[in-house]
JSON list of N, CA and C in Angstrom, two decimals:
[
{"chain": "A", "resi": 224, "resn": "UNK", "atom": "N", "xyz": [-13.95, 23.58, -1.09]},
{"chain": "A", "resi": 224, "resn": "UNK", "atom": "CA", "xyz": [-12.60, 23.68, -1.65]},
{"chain": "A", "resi": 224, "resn": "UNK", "atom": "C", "xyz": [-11.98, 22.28, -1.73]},
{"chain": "A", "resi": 225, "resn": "UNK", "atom": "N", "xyz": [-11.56, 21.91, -2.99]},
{"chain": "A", "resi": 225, "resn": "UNK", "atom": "CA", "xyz": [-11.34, 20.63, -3.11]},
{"chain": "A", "resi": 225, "resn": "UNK", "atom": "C", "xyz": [-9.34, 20.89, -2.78]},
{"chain": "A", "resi": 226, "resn": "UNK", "atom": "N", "xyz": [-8.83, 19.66, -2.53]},
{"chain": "A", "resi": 226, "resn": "UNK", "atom": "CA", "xyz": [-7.56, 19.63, -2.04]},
{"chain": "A", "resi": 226, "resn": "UNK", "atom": "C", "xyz": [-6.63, 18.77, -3.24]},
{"chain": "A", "resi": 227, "resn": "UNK", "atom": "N", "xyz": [-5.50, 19.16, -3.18]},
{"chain": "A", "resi": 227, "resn": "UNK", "atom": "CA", "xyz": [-4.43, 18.25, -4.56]},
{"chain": "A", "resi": 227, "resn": "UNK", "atom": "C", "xyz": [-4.99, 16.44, -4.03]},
{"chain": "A", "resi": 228, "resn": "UNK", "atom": "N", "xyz": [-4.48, 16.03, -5.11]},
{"chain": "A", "resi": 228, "resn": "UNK", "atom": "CA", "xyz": [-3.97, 14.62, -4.83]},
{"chain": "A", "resi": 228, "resn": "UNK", "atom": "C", "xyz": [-2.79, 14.16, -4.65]},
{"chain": "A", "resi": 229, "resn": "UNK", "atom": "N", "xyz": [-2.29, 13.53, -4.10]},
{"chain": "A", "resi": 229, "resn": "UNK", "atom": "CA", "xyz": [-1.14, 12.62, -3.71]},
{"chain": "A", "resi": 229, "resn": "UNK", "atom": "C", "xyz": [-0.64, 11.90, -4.95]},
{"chain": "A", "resi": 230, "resn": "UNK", "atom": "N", "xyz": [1.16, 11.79, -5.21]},
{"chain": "A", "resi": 230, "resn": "UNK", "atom": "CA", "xyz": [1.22, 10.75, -5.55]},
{"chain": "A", "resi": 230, "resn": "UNK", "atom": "C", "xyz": [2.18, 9.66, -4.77]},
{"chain": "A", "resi": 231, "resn": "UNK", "atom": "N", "xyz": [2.03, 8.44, -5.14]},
{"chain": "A", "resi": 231, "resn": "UNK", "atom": "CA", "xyz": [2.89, 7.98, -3.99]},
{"chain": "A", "resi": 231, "resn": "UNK", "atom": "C", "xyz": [3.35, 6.55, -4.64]},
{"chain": "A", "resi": 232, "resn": "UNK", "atom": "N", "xyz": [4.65, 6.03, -4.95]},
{"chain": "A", "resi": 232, "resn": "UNK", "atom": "CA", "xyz": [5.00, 4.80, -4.94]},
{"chain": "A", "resi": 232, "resn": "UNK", "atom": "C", "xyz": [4.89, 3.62, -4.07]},
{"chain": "A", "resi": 233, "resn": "UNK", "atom": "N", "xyz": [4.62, 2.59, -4.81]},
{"chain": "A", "resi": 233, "resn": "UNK", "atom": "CA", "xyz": [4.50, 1.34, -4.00]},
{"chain": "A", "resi": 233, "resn": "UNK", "atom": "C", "xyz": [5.22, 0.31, -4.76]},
{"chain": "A", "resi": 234, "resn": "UNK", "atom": "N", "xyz": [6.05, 0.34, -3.38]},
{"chain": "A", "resi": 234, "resn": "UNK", "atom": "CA", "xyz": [6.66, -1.32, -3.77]},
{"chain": "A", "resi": 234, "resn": "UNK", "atom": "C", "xyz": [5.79, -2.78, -2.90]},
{"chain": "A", "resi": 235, "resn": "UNK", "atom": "N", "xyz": [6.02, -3.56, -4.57]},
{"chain": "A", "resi": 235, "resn": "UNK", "atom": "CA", "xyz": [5.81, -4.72, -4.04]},
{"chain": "A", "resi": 235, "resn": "UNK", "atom": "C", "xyz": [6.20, -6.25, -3.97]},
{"chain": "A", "resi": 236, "resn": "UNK", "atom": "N", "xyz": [6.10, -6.98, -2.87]},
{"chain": "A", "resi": 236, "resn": "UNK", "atom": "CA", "xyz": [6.60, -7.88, -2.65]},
{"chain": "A", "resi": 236, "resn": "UNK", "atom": "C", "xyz": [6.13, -9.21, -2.68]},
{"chain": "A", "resi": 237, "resn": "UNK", "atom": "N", "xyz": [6.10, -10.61, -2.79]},
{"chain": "A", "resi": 237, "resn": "UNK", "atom": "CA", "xyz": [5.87, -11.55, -2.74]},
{"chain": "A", "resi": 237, "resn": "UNK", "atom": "C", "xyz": [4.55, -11.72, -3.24]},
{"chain": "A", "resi": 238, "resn": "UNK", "atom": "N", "xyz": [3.21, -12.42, -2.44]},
{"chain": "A", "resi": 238, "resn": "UNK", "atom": "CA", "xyz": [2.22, -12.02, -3.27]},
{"chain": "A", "resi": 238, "resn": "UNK", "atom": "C", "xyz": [1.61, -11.20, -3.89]},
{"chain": "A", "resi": 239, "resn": "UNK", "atom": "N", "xyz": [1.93, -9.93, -3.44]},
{"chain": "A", "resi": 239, "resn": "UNK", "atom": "CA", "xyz": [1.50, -8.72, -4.29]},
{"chain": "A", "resi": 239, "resn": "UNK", "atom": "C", "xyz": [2.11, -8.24, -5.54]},
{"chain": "A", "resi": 240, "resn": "UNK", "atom": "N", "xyz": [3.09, -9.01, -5.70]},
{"chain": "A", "resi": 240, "resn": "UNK", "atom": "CA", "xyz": [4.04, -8.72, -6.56]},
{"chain": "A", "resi": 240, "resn": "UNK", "atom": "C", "xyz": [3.68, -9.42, -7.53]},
{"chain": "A", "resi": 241, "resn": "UNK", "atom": "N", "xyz": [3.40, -11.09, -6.96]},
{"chain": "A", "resi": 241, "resn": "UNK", "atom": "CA", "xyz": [2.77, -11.93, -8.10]},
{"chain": "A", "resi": 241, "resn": "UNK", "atom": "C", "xyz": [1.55, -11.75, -8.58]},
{"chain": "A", "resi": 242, "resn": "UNK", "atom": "N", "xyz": [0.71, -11.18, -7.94]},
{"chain": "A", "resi": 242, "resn": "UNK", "atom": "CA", "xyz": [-0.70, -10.91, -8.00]},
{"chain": "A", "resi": 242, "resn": "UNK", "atom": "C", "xyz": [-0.71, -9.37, -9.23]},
{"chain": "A", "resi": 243, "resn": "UNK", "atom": "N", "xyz": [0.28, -8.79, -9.21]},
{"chain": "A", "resi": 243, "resn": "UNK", "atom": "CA", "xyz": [0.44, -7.48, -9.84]},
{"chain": "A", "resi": 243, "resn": "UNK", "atom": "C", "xyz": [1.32, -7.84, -11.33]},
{"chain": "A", "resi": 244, "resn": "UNK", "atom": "N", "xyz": [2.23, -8.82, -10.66]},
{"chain": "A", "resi": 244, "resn": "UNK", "atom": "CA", "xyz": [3.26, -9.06, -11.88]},
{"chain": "A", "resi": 244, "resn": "UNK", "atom": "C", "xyz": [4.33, -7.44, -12.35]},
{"chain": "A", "resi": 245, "resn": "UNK", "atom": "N", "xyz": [4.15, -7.04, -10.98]},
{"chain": "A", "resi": 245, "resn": "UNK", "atom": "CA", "xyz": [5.16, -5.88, -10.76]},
{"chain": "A", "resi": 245, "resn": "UNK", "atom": "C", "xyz": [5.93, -5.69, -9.49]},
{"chain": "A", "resi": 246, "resn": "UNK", "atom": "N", "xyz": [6.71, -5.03, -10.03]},
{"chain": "A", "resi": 246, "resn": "UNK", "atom": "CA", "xyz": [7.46, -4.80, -8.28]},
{"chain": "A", "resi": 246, "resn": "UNK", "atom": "C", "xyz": [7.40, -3.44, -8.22]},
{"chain": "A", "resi": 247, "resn": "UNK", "atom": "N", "xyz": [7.16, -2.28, -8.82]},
{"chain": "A", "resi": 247, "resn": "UNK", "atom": "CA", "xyz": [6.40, -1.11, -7.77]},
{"chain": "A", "resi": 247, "resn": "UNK", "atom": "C", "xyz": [5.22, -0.81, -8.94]},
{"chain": "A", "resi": 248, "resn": "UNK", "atom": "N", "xyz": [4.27, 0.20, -8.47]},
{"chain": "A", "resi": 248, "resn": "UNK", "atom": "CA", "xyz": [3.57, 1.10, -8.99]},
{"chain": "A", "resi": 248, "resn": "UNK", "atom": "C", "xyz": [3.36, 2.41, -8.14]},
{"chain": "A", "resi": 249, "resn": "UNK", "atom": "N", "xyz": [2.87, 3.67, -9.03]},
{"chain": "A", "resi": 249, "resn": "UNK", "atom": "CA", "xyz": [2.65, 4.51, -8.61]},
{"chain": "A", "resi": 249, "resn": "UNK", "atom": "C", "xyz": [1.29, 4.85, -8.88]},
{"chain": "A", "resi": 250, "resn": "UNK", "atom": "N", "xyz": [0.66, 5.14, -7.47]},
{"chain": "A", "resi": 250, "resn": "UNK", "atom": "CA", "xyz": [-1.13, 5.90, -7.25]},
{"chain": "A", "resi": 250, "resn": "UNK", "atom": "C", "xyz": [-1.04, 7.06, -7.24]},
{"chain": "A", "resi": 251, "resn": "UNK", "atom": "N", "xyz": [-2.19, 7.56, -7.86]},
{"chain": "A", "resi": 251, "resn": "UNK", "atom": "CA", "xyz": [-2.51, 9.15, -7.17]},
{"chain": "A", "resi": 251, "resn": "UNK", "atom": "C", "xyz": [-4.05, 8.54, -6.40]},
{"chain": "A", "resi": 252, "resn": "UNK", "atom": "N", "xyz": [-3.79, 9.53, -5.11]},
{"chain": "A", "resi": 252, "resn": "UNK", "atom": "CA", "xyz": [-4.65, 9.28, -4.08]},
{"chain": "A", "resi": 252, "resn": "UNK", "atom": "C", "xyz": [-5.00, 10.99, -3.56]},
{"chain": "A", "resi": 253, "resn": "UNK", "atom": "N", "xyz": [-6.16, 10.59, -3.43]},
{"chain": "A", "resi": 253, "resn": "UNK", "atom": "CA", "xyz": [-7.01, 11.45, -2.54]},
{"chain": "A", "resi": 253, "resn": "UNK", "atom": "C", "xyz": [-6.07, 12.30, -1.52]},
{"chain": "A", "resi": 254, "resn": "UNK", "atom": "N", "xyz": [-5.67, 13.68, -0.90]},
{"chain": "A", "resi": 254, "resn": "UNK", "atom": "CA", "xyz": [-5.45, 14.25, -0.12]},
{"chain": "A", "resi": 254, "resn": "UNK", "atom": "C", "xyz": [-5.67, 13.71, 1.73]},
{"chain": "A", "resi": 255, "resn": "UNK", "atom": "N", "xyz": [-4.72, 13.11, 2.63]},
{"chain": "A", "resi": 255, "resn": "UNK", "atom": "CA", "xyz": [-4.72, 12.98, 3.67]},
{"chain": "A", "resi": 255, "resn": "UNK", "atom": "C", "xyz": [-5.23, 11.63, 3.54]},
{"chain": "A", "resi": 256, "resn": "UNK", "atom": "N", "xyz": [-4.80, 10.73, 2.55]},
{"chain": "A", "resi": 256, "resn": "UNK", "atom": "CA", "xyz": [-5.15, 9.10, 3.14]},
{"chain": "A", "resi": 256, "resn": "UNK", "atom": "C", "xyz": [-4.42, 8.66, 3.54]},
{"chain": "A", "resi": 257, "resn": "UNK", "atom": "N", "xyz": [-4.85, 7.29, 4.26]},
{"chain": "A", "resi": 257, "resn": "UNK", "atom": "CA", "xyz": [-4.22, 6.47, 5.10]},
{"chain": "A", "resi": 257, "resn": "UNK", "atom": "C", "xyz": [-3.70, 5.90, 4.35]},
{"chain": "A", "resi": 258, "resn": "UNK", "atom": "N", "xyz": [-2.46, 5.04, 5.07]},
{"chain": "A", "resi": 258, "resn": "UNK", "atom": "CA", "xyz": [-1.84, 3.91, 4.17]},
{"chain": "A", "resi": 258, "resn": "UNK", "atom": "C", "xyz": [-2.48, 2.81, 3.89]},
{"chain": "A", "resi": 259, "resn": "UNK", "atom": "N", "xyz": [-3.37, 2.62, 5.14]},
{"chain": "A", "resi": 259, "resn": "UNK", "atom": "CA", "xyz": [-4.10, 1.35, 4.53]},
{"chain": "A", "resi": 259, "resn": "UNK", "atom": "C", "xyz": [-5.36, 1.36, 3.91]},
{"chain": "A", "resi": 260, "resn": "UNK", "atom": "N", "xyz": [-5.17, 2.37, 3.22]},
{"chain": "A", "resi": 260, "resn": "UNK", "atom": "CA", "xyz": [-6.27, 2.60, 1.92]},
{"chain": "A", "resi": 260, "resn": "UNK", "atom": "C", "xyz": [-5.77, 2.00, 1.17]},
{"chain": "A", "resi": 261, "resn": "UNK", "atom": "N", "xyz": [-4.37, 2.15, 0.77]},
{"chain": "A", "resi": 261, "resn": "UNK", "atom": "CA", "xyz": [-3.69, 1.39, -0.54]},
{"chain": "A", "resi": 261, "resn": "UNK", "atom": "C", "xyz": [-4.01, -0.11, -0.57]},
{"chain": "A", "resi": 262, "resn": "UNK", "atom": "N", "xyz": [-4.15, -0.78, 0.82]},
{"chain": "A", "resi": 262, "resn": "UNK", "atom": "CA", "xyz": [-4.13, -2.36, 0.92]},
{"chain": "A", "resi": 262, "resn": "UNK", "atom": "C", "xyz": [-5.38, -2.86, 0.22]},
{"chain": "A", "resi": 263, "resn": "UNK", "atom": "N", "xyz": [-6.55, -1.69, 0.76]},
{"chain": "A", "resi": 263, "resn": "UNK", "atom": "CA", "xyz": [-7.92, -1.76, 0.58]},
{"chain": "A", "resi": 263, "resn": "UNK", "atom": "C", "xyz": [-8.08, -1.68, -1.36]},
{"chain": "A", "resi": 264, "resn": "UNK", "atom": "N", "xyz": [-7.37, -0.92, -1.37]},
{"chain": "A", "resi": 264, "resn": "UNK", "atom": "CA", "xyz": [-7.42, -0.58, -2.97]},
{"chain": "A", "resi": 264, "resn": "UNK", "atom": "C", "xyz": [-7.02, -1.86, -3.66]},
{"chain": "A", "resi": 265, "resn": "UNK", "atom": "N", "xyz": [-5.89, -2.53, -3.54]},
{"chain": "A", "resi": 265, "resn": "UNK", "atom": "CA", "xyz": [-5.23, -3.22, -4.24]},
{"chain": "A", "resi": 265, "resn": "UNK", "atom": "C", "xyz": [-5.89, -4.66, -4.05]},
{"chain": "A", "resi": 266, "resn": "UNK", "atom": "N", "xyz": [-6.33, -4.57, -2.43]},
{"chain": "A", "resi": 266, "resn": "UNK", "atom": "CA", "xyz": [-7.36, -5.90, -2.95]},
{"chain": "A", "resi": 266, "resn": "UNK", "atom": "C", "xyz": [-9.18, -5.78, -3.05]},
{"chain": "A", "resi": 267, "resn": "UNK", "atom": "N", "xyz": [-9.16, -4.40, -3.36]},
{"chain": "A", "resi": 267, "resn": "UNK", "atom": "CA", "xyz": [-10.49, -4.66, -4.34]},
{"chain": "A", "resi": 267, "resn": "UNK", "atom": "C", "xyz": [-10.06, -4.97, -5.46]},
{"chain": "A", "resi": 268, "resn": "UNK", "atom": "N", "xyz": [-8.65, -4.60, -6.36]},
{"chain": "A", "resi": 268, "resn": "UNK", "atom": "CA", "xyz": [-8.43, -4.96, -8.16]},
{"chain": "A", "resi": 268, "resn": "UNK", "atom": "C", "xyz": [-8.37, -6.39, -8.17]},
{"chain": "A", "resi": 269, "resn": "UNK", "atom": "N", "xyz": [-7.85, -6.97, -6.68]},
{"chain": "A", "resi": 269, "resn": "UNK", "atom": "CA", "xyz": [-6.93, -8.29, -6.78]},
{"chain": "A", "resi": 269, "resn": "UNK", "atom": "C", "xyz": [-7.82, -9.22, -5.59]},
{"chain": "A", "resi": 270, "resn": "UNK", "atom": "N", "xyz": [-8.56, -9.61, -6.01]},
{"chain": "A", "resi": 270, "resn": "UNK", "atom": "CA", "xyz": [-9.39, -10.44, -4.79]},
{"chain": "A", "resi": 270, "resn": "UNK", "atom": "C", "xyz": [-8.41, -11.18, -4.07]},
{"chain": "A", "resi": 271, "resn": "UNK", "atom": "N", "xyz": [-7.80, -12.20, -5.23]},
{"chain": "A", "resi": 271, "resn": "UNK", "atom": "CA", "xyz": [-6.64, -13.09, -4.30]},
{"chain": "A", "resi": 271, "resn": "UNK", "atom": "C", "xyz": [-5.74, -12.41, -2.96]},
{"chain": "A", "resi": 272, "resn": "UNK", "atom": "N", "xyz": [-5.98, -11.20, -2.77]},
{"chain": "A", "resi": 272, "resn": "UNK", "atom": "CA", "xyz": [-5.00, -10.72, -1.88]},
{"chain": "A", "resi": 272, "resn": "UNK", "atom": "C", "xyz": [-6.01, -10.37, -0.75]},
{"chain": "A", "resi": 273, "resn": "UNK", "atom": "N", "xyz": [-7.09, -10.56, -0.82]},
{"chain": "A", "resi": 273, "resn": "UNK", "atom": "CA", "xyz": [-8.08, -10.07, 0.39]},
{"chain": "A", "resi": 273, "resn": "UNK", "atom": "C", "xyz": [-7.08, -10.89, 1.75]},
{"chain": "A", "resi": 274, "resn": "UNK", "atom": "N", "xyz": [-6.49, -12.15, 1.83]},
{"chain": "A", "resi": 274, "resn": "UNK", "atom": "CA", "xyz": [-6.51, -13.19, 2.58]},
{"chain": "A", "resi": 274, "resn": "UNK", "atom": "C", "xyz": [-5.45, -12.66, 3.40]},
{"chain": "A", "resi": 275, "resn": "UNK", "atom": "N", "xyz": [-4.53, -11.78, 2.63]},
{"chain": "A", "resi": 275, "resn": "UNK", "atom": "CA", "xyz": [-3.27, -10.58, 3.16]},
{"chain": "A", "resi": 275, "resn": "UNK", "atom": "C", "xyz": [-3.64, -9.77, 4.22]},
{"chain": "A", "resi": 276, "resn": "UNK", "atom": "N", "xyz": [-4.97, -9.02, 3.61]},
{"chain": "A", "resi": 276, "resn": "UNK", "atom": "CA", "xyz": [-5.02, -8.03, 4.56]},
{"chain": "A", "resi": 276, "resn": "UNK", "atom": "C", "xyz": [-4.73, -7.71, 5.87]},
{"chain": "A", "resi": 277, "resn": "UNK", "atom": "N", "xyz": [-5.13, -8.32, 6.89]},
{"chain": "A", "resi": 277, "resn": "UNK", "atom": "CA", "xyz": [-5.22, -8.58, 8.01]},
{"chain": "A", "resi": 277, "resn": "UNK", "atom": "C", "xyz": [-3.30, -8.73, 9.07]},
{"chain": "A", "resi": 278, "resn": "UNK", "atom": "N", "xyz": [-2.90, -9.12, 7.56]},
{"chain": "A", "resi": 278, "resn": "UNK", "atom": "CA", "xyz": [-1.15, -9.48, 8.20]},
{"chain": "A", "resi": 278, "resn": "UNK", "atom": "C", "xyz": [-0.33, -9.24, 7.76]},
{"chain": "A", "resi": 279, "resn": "UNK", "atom": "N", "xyz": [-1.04, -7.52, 6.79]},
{"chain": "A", "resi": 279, "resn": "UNK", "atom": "CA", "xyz": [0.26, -7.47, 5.88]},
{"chain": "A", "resi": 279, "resn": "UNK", "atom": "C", "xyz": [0.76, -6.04, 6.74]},
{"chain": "A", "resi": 280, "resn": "UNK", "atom": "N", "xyz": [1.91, -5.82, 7.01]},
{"chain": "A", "resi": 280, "resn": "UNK", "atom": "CA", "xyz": [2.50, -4.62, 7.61]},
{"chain": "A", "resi": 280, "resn": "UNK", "atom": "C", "xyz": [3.09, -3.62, 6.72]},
{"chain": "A", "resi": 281, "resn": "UNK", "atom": "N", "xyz": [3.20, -1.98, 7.08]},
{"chain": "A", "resi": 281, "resn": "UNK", "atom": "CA", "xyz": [2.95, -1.31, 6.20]},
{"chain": "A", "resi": 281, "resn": "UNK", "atom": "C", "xyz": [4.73, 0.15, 6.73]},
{"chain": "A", "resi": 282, "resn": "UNK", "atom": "N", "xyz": [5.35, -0.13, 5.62]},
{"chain": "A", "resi": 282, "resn": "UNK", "atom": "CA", "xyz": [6.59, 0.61, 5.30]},
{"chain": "A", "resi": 282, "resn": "UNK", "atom": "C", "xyz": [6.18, 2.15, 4.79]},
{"chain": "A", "resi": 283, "resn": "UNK", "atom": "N", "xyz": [6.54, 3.28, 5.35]},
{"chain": "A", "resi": 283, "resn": "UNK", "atom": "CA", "xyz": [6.80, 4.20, 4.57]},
{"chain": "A", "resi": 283, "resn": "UNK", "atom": "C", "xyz": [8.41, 4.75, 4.64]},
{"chain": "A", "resi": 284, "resn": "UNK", "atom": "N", "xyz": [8.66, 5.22, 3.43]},
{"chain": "A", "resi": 284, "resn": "UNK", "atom": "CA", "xyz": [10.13, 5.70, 3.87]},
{"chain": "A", "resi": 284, "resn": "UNK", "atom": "C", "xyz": [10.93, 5.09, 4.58]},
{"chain": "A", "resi": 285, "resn": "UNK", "atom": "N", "xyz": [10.77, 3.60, 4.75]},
{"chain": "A", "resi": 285, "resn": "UNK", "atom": "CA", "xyz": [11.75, 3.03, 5.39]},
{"chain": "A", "resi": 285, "resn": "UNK", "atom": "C", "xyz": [11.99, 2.46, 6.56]},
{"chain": "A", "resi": 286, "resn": "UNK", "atom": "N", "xyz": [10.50, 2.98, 7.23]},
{"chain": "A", "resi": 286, "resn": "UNK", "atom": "CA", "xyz": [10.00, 3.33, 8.63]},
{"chain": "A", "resi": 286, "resn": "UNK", "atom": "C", "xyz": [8.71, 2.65, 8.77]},
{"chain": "A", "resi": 287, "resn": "UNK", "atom": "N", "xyz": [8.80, 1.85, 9.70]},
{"chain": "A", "resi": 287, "resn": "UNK", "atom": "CA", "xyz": [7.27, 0.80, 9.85]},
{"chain": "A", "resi": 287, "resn": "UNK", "atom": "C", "xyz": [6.49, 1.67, 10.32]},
{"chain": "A", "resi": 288, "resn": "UNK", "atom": "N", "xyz": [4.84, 1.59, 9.76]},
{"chain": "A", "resi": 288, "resn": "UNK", "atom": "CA", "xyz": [4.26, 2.79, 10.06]},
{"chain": "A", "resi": 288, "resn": "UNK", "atom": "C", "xyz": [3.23, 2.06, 10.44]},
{"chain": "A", "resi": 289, "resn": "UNK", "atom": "N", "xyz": [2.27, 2.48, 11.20]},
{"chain": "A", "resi": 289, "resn": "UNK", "atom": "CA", "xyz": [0.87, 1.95, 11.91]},
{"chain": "A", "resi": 289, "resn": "UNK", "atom": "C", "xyz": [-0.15, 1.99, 10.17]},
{"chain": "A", "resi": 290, "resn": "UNK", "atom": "N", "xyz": [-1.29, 1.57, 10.29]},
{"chain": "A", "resi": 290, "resn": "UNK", "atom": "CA", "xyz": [-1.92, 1.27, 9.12]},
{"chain": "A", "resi": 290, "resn": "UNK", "atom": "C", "xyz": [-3.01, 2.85, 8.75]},
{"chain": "A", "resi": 291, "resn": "UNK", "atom": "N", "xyz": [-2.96, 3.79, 9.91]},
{"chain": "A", "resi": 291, "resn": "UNK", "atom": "CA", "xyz": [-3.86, 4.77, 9.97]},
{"chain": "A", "resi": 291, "resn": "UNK", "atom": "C", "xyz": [-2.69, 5.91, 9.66]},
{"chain": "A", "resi": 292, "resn": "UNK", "atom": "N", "xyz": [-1.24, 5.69, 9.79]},
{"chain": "A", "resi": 292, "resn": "UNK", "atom": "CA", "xyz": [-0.81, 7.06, 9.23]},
{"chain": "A", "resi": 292, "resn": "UNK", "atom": "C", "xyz": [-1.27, 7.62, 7.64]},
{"chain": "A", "resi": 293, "resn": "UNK", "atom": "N", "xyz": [-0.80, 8.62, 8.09]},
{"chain": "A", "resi": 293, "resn": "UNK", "atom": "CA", "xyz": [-1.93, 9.75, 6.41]},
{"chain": "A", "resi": 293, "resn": "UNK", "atom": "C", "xyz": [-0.65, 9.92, 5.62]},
{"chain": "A", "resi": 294, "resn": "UNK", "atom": "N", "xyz": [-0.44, 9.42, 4.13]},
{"chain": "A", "resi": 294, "resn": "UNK", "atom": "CA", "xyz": [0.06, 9.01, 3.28]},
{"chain": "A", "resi": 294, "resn": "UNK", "atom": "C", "xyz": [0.69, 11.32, 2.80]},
{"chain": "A", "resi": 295, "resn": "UNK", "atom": "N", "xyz": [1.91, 11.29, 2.42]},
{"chain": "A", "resi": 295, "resn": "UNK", "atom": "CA", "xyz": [2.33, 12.84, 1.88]},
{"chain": "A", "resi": 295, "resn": "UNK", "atom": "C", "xyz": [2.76, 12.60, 0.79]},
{"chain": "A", "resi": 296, "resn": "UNK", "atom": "N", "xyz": [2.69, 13.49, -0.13]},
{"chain": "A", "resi": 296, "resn": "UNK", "atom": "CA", "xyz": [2.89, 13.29, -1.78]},
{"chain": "A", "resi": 296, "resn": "UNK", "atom": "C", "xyz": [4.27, 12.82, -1.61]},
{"chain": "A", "resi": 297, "resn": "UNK", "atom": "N", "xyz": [4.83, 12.48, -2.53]},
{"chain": "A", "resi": 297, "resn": "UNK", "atom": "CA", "xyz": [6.10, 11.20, -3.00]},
{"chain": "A", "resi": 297, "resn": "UNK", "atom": "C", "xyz": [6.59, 10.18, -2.05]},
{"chain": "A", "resi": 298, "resn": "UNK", "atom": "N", "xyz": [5.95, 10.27, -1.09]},
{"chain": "A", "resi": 298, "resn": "UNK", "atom": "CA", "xyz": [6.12, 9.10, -0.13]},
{"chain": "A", "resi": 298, "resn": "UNK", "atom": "C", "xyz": [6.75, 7.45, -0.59]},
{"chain": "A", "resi": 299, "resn": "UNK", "atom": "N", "xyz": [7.34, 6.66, -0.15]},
{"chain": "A", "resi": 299, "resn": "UNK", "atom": "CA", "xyz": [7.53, 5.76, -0.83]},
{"chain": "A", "resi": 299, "resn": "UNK", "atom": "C", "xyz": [6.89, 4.41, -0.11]},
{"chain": "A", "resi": 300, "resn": "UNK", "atom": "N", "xyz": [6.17, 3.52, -0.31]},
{"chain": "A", "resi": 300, "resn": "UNK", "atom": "CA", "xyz": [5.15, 3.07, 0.39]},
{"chain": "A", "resi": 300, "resn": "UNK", "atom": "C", "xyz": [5.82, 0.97, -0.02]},
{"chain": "A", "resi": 301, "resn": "UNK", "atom": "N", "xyz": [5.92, 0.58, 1.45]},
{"chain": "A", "resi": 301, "resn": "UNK", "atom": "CA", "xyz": [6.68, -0.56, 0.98]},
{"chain": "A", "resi": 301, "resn": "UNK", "atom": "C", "xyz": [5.17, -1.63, 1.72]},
{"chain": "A", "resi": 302, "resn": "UNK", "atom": "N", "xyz": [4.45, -2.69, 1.36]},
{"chain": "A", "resi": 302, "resn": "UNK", "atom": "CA", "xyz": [3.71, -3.55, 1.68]},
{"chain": "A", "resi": 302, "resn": "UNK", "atom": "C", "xyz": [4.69, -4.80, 1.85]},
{"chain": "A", "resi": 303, "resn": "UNK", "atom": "N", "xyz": [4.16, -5.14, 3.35]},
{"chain": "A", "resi": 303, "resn": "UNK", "atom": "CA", "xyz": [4.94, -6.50, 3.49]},
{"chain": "A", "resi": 303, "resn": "UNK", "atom": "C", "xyz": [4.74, -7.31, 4.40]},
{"chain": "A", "resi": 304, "resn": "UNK", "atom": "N", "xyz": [4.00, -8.52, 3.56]},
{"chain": "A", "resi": 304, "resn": "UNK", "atom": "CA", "xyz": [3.44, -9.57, 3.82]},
{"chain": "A", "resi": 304, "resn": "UNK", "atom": "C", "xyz": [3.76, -10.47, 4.50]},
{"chain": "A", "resi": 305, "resn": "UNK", "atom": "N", "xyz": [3.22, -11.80, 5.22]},
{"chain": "A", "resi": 305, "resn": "UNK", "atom": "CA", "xyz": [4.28, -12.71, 6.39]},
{"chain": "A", "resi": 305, "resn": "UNK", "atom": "C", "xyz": [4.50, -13.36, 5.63]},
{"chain": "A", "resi": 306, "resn": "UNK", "atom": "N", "xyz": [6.17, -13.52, 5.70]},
{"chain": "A", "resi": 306, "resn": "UNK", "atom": "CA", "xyz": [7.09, -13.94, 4.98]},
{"chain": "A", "resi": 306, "resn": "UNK", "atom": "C", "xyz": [6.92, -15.94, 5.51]},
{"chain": "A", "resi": 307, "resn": "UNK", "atom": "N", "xyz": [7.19, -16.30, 4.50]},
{"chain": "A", "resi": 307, "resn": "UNK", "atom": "CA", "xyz": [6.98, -18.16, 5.26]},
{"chain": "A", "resi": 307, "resn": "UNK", "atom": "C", "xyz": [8.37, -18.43, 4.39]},
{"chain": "A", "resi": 308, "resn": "UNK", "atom": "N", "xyz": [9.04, -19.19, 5.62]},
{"chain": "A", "resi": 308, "resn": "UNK", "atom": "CA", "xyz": [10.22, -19.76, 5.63]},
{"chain": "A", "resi": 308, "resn": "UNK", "atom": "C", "xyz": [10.33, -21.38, 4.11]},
{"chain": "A", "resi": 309, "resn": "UNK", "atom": "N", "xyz": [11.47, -21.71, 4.12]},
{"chain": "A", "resi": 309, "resn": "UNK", "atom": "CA", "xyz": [11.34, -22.88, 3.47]},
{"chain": "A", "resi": 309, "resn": "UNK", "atom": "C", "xyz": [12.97, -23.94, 2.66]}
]
């Protein structure tokens, strides 16, 4: 028995933003994924962002969420990267 898909907005910020040349998009995803599937996703399209991964922290709804919470349809999904001063 196969399960719906998700859809879910993403906003984005600073390099992802430049790397996208957007400030949100919306995925449909697989049933019960993690949030940090999306990171995984976005830098397989976007190599330049592999270098993120590791330090980018992950918003849902408003609410800092660990990288293993499981993503619910319209969720609103904020990525956010270490910010450097200047």
């Amino acid at each position: 028995m196969s399960h719906p898909s998700i859809t879910v907005t993403v906003k984005l910020f600073a390099a992802y933003q430049e790397a996208y040349g957007l400030s949100e998009m919306t995925l449909e995803l697989p049933y019960e994924t993690p949030v940090s599937q999306i990171l995984q996703r976005l830098s397989m399209d976007r190599p330049e962002l592999e270098k993120w991964r590791d330090r980018t922290r992950f918003g849902i709804n408003l609410e800092f969420a660990t990288p293993e919470t499981i993503l619910q349809n319209g969720d609103e999904v904020v990525l956010i990267p270490p910010v450097s001063g200047g």
